[in-house]
Each structure stands twice: as structure tokens, then as C-alpha cells.
């Protein structure tokens, strides 16, 4: 485990459930390939601003059904998003409530007036661009896949563990800050297999058995799907929050 004790921080803060939710379908960055940008900074800037497509908004509306049924916004101590527009817009679609006047954070770009039943916080490391070069290189080369594919590559398991530990260090600090808030849940909106990597370090910190670890290694997280981790009786379990098979996936 890295330089954090996220499991202990979650326990002390009264968090017994944490979700990692992948953003819905998003537009490509700027119509250019990554190598065509004038340096990594320009690519990161474009990548951060990718909005949800119409398909993504429809996926989010479908995902909102399982989220409201199985989780509920009010159960959260706080809602957490990466700094990328597509992640915060997915949070909005799943968690917004219509209101007469918007009190939603500037992170969301919709013109709709919305209100949030609980607060929201940005965790920068949930967007891996620029902070996890080894993971990004593997991802750029091999594309979307469960952790098992990357673990089979040289240095893959170590690289994704290192990234997951960065996220968990931020989540530990967040958990401590929101300990007095109502609720028992943290919902984190982010990106692809990088969410699996963060979830892996959470379950390891919570002392997951090997069957749970293996389940997470093989979990293929689709757009607008979630990894739900529940803590009870000193153990933890995971659930793949998905509606597949479905015409939008």
C-alpha cells in the first residue's frame, strides 16, 4: 500500500460505501490525435474540456435509474469529480435536482438550473492526464480494458498501483474533511480503468480477500457504469453497477 491509510480514514469518517463511476460517452478532444498537439499541456487542456455527447447524456439518464434506486444522492457525504468536463457533466446528469435558481458548482457546464442535495468536491488526481505517464502510455497503446490486461504487461501492475495510491491519498484527506457530514457514501466520478486502479487500493486498504481482488481485476467498467464497494463486518465486497446488455452500450 502507498503513503496513505484511506481505509482507516473512511472507517473513522463513517463511510461504509464508496462508488467509482466512469463518465458517459464523450466527444473526442479537438478532432486531433494526441501526438498532433503542441506538447502535452495543449492536449490536456483540450482533453479536460470534452463534453458529453447526446449518447452520453442518454446513458447518464439510464444510469441515473440504478443510482437513485441503489445509492441516492442524499446518502453521500460529498460528491467527488475529476476536473474533466465529461466527469462533472456525468455527475450532474446522475445527481442534479431541478431548482428555480442554480447553486451548482461552476465545474458543470449545462445551462439547466440545478441544485445539489449535498456538496461537491474536485479531486484532481481522478483525471490521470499528466500525473500517471506510465499508465497513460499503456492505455494509449492498448485502449480500454480491465486491469487484468494491464497487469499482464511489464510494469503494468506497479504503474496502476502507483496511480491508485495517488488518488487514495487525496480521498483520505477528503474523507477526513467530511467526517462530520451526514451520509455514509462517497461517489467519485472519473475515467475508465483508472477508476479500477483507485478502487483496487481502497479494497486492499480495507483488507479485501483474494476473491474480491480478483473480481475487481477482471471487472470491465463501461461508460456511465460504477464500481460499488461496501464495507460491513470488517470485510468489503464489490458490485458492478451496470445495465448491460442495453442498446446504448
CSV table of C-alpha atoms in Angstrom, one decimal:
chain,number,residue,atom,x,y,z
A,1,UNK,CA,0.0,0.0,0.0
A,2,UNK,CA,1.2,3.5,-0.7
A,3,UNK,CA,1.7,6.5,1.5
A,4,UNK,CA,-1.9,6.6,2.8
A,5,UNK,CA,-4.3,4.8,5.0
A,6,UNK,CA,-7.5,5.5,3.1
A,7,UNK,CA,-9.3,2.5,4.6
A,8,UNK,CA,-8.8,3.8,8.2
A,9,UNK,CA,-9.8,7.3,7.2
A,10,UNK,CA,-13.0,6.0,5.6
A,11,UNK,CA,-13.9,4.0,8.7
A,12,UNK,CA,-13.3,6.9,11.1
A,13,UNK,CA,-15.4,9.2,8.8
A,14,UNK,CA,-18.3,6.8,8.8
A,15,UNK,CA,-18.0,5.9,5.2
A,16,UNK,CA,-19.2,2.3,4.6
A,17,UNK,CA,-19.7,2.6,0.8
A,18,UNK,CA,-17.7,4.2,-2.0
A,19,UNK,CA,-18.5,4.3,-5.7
A,20,UNK,CA,-16.2,4.9,-8.6
A,21,UNK,CA,-18.4,5.9,-11.6
A,22,UNK,CA,-17.0,6.2,-15.1
A,23,UNK,CA,-18.1,9.2,-17.2
A,24,UNK,CA,-20.6,8.7,-20.0
A,25,UNK,CA,-19.8,8.8,-23.7
A,26,UNK,CA,-17.9,12.0,-24.6
A,27,UNK,CA,-16.7,13.9,-27.7
A,28,UNK,CA,-13.1,13.3,-28.9
A,29,UNK,CA,-10.6,16.0,-28.0
A,30,UNK,CA,-10.3,18.7,-30.6
A,31,UNK,CA,-10.5,16.4,-33.6
A,32,UNK,CA,-6.8,15.7,-33.3
A,33,UNK,CA,-4.7,12.8,-32.2
A,34,UNK,CA,-2.6,13.1,-29.0
A,35,UNK,CA,0.7,13.2,-30.9
A,36,UNK,CA,-0.6,16.1,-33.1
A,37,UNK,CA,-0.8,18.6,-30.2
A,38,UNK,CA,1.9,21.2,-29.5
A,39,UNK,CA,3.0,19.5,-26.3
A,40,UNK,CA,1.2,17.6,-23.5
A,41,UNK,CA,-0.1,20.8,-21.9
A,42,UNK,CA,-2.2,21.6,-25.0
A,43,UNK,CA,-3.6,18.1,-25.2
A,44,UNK,CA,-4.5,18.1,-21.5
A,45,UNK,CA,-6.3,21.4,-21.9
A,46,UNK,CA,-8.4,20.0,-24.8
A,47,UNK,CA,-9.0,16.7,-23.1
A,48,UNK,CA,-10.3,18.4,-19.9
A,49,UNK,CA,-13.0,20.2,-22.0
A,50,UNK,CA,-14.5,17.2,-23.8
A,51,UNK,CA,-18.4,17.4,-23.3
A,52,UNK,CA,-20.8,14.5,-23.1
A,53,UNK,CA,-22.3,13.6,-26.5
A,54,UNK,CA,-26.1,13.1,-26.9
A,55,UNK,CA,-25.4,9.4,-26.5
A,56,UNK,CA,-23.6,10.1,-23.2
A,57,UNK,CA,-26.5,12.2,-21.9
A,58,UNK,CA,-28.9,9.3,-22.7
A,59,UNK,CA,-26.5,6.8,-21.0
A,60,UNK,CA,-26.4,9.1,-17.9
A,61,UNK,CA,-30.2,9.2,-17.8
A,62,UNK,CA,-30.3,5.4,-17.8
A,63,UNK,CA,-27.6,5.2,-15.2
A,64,UNK,CA,-29.5,7.6,-13.0
A,65,UNK,CA,-32.2,5.0,-12.5
A,66,UNK,CA,-29.8,2.5,-10.9
A,67,UNK,CA,-28.0,5.3,-9.0
A,68,UNK,CA,-31.3,6.6,-7.5
A,69,UNK,CA,-32.5,3.2,-6.7
A,70,UNK,CA,-29.4,1.7,-5.2
A,71,UNK,CA,-27.5,4.7,-3.8
A,72,UNK,CA,-29.3,8.0,-3.8
A,73,UNK,CA,-27.7,11.5,-3.7
A,74,UNK,CA,-28.7,12.1,-0.1
A,75,UNK,CA,-26.6,9.1,1.1
A,76,UNK,CA,-23.4,10.9,0.1
A,77,UNK,CA,-21.3,12.8,2.5
A,78,UNK,CA,-20.0,14.6,-0.6
A,79,UNK,CA,-19.9,14.1,-4.4
A,80,UNK,CA,-16.5,13.9,-5.9
A,81,UNK,CA,-15.4,14.5,-9.5
A,82,UNK,CA,-12.3,14.8,-11.6
A,83,UNK,CA,-11.6,18.2,-13.1
A,84,UNK,CA,-12.7,17.0,-16.6
A,85,UNK,CA,-15.9,18.4,-18.0
A,86,UNK,CA,-17.2,14.9,-19.0
A,87,UNK,CA,-16.9,13.6,-15.5
A,88,UNK,CA,-18.6,16.6,-13.9
A,89,UNK,CA,-21.4,16.5,-16.5
A,90,UNK,CA,-21.9,12.8,-15.7
A,91,UNK,CA,-22.2,13.7,-12.1
A,92,UNK,CA,-24.7,16.4,-13.0
A,93,UNK,CA,-26.9,14.0,-15.0
A,94,UNK,CA,-27.0,11.4,-12.2
A,95,UNK,CA,-27.3,13.8,-9.3
A,96,UNK,CA,-29.0,17.0,-10.2
A,97,UNK,CA,-32.3,18.3,-8.9
A,98,UNK,CA,-34.2,20.9,-10.7
A,99,UNK,CA,-34.4,24.3,-8.9
A,100,UNK,CA,-35.6,27.8,-9.5
A,101,UNK,CA,-32.1,29.1,-9.2
A,102,UNK,CA,-28.8,27.3,-9.8
A,103,UNK,CA,-26.5,26.7,-6.9
A,104,UNK,CA,-24.5,24.1,-8.8
A,105,UNK,CA,-20.7,24.5,-9.0
A,106,UNK,CA,-19.1,26.2,-11.9
A,107,UNK,CA,-17.5,22.8,-12.8
A,108,UNK,CA,-20.7,21.9,-14.6
A,109,UNK,CA,-21.4,23.4,-17.9
A,110,UNK,CA,-25.1,22.8,-18.5
A,111,UNK,CA,-27.3,25.8,-18.9
A,112,UNK,CA,-30.0,23.9,-16.9
A,113,UNK,CA,-30.8,25.3,-13.5
A,114,UNK,CA,-29.9,22.6,-10.9
A,115,UNK,CA,-29.3,22.2,-7.2
A,116,UNK,CA,-27.3,19.6,-5.4
A,117,UNK,CA,-28.7,17.9,-2.3
A,118,UNK,CA,-25.1,17.6,-1.0
A,119,UNK,CA,-21.8,19.3,-1.6
A,120,UNK,CA,-19.3,18.6,-4.4
A,121,UNK,CA,-15.5,18.5,-4.4
A,122,UNK,CA,-12.9,18.2,-7.1
A,123,UNK,CA,-10.2,15.6,-6.7
A,124,UNK,CA,-7.6,16.4,-9.3
A,125,UNK,CA,-5.9,13.0,-9.4
A,126,UNK,CA,-9.1,11.3,-10.6
A,127,UNK,CA,-8.1,12.7,-14.1
A,128,UNK,CA,-4.9,10.9,-14.8
A,129,UNK,CA,-3.6,13.2,-17.6
A,130,UNK,CA,0.0,14.3,-16.8
A,131,UNK,CA,0.3,12.7,-13.4
A,132,UNK,CA,0.4,9.0,-14.4
A,133,UNK,CA,2.6,8.8,-17.5
A,134,UNK,CA,3.3,5.1,-17.3
A,135,UNK,CA,-0.4,4.3,-17.1
A,136,UNK,CA,-1.2,6.7,-19.8
A,137,UNK,CA,1.4,5.2,-22.1
A,138,UNK,CA,-0.1,1.7,-21.6
A,139,UNK,CA,-3.6,3.0,-22.0
A,140,UNK,CA,-2.8,4.9,-25.2
A,141,UNK,CA,-1.2,1.8,-26.7
A,142,UNK,CA,-3.7,-0.8,-25.6
A,143,UNK,CA,-7.0,1.0,-25.1
A,144,UNK,CA,-10.0,0.2,-22.9
A,145,UNK,CA,-9.7,-3.0,-20.9
A,146,UNK,CA,-10.0,-4.3,-17.3
A,147,UNK,CA,-7.0,-4.2,-15.0
A,148,UNK,CA,-6.1,-7.8,-15.9
A,149,UNK,CA,-4.9,-6.8,-19.4
A,150,UNK,CA,-2.6,-4.1,-18.0
A,151,UNK,CA,-1.3,-6.3,-15.1
A,152,UNK,CA,-0.1,-8.8,-17.8
A,153,UNK,CA,2.2,-6.1,-19.3
A,154,UNK,CA,5.6,-5.3,-18.0
A,155,UNK,CA,5.4,-2.8,-15.2
A,156,UNK,CA,1.6,-2.5,-15.6
A,157,UNK,CA,0.5,-3.7,-12.1
A,158,UNK,CA,3.1,-1.4,-10.4
A,159,UNK,CA,2.2,1.6,-12.6
A,160,UNK,CA,-1.6,1.3,-11.9
A,161,UNK,CA,-0.9,0.7,-8.1
A,162,UNK,CA,1.2,3.9,-8.0
A,163,UNK,CA,-1.6,5.8,-9.7
A,164,UNK,CA,-4.3,4.3,-7.4
A,165,UNK,CA,-2.3,5.3,-4.4
A,166,UNK,CA,-2.1,9.0,-5.6
A,167,UNK,CA,-5.9,9.0,-5.7
A,168,UNK,CA,-6.3,7.3,-2.4
A,169,UNK,CA,-4.1,9.9,-0.7
A,170,UNK,CA,-6.5,12.6,-1.9
A,171,UNK,CA,-9.5,10.6,-0.9
A,172,UNK,CA,-8.1,10.1,2.6
A,173,UNK,CA,-7.8,13.8,3.0
A,174,UNK,CA,-11.3,14.3,1.7
A,175,UNK,CA,-12.8,11.7,4.0
A,176,UNK,CA,-11.3,13.4,7.0
A,177,UNK,CA,-12.7,16.8,5.9
A,178,UNK,CA,-16.2,15.5,5.5
A,179,UNK,CA,-16.3,13.2,8.6
A,180,UNK,CA,-19.0,15.3,10.2
A,181,UNK,CA,-21.2,15.4,7.2
A,182,UNK,CA,-24.4,13.3,7.0
A,183,UNK,CA,-24.4,10.2,4.9
A,184,UNK,CA,-22.2,7.0,4.6
A,185,UNK,CA,-21.2,7.2,0.9
A,186,UNK,CA,-18.7,8.8,-1.3
A,187,UNK,CA,-19.4,8.8,-5.1
A,188,UNK,CA,-16.4,9.5,-7.3
A,189,UNK,CA,-16.8,10.4,-11.0
A,190,UNK,CA,-13.8,9.7,-13.2
A,191,UNK,CA,-12.2,7.8,-16.0
A,192,UNK,CA,-12.0,4.3,-17.4
A,193,UNK,CA,-9.7,1.7,-15.9
A,194,UNK,CA,-8.0,4.4,-13.8
A,195,UNK,CA,-11.1,4.1,-11.5
A,196,UNK,CA,-10.4,0.4,-11.2
A,197,UNK,CA,-6.9,1.2,-10.1
A,198,UNK,CA,-8.1,3.6,-7.4
A,199,UNK,CA,-10.8,1.1,-6.3
A,200,UNK,CA,-8.1,-1.6,-6.0
A,201,UNK,CA,-6.2,0.4,-3.5
A,202,UNK,CA,-9.3,1.1,-1.5
A,203,UNK,CA,-10.2,-2.6,-1.2
A,204,UNK,CA,-6.7,-3.5,-0.4
A,205,UNK,CA,-6.7,-0.9,2.4
A,206,UNK,CA,-9.9,-2.4,3.7
A,207,UNK,CA,-8.3,-5.8,3.7
A,208,UNK,CA,-10.3,-7.4,0.9
A,209,UNK,CA,-9.9,-11.2,0.3
A,210,UNK,CA,-8.3,-12.5,-2.8
A,211,UNK,CA,-11.7,-13.4,-4.4
A,212,UNK,CA,-12.7,-9.8,-4.2
A,213,UNK,CA,-9.4,-8.6,-5.5
A,214,UNK,CA,-9.7,-11.0,-8.5
A,215,UNK,CA,-13.3,-9.8,-9.2
A,216,UNK,CA,-12.0,-6.2,-9.4
A,217,UNK,CA,-9.1,-7.2,-11.6
A,218,UNK,CA,-11.5,-8.7,-14.1
A,219,UNK,CA,-14.2,-6.0,-13.9
A,220,UNK,CA,-14.7,-4.3,-17.3
A,221,UNK,CA,-16.1,-0.8,-16.5
A,222,UNK,CA,-18.2,0.6,-19.3
A,223,UNK,CA,-19.3,4.2,-19.9
A,224,UNK,CA,-21.6,5.5,-17.1
A,225,UNK,CA,-21.1,2.3,-15.1
A,226,UNK,CA,-19.9,2.1,-11.5
A,227,UNK,CA,-17.8,0.0,-9.1
A,228,UNK,CA,-19.6,-0.1,-5.7
A,229,UNK,CA,-17.5,-1.1,-2.7
A,230,UNK,CA,-19.4,-1.9,0.5
A,231,UNK,CA,-17.8,-2.2,3.9
A,232,UNK,CA,-19.5,-4.3,6.6
A,233,UNK,CA,-18.4,-6.5,9.5
A,234,UNK,CA,-14.7,-5.8,8.9
A,235,UNK,CA,-14.9,-7.1,5.3
A,236,UNK,CA,-15.6,-5.5,1.9
A,237,UNK,CA,-17.5,-6.6,-1.2
A,238,UNK,CA,-17.8,-5.1,-4.7
A,239,UNK,CA,-20.6,-4.8,-7.2
A,240,UNK,CA,-20.5,-3.8,-10.8
A,241,UNK,CA,-23.3,-1.2,-11.4
A,242,UNK,CA,-24.4,-1.8,-15.0
A,243,UNK,CA,-27.5,-2.2,-17.1
A,244,UNK,CA,-25.8,-4.1,-19.9
A,245,UNK,CA,-26.9,-5.6,-22.2
A,246,UNK,CA,-28.5,-2.4,-23.4
A,247,UNK,CA,-28.8,-0.6,-26.8
A,248,UNK,CA,-26.7,2.4,-25.5
A,249,UNK,CA,-23.7,0.2,-24.6
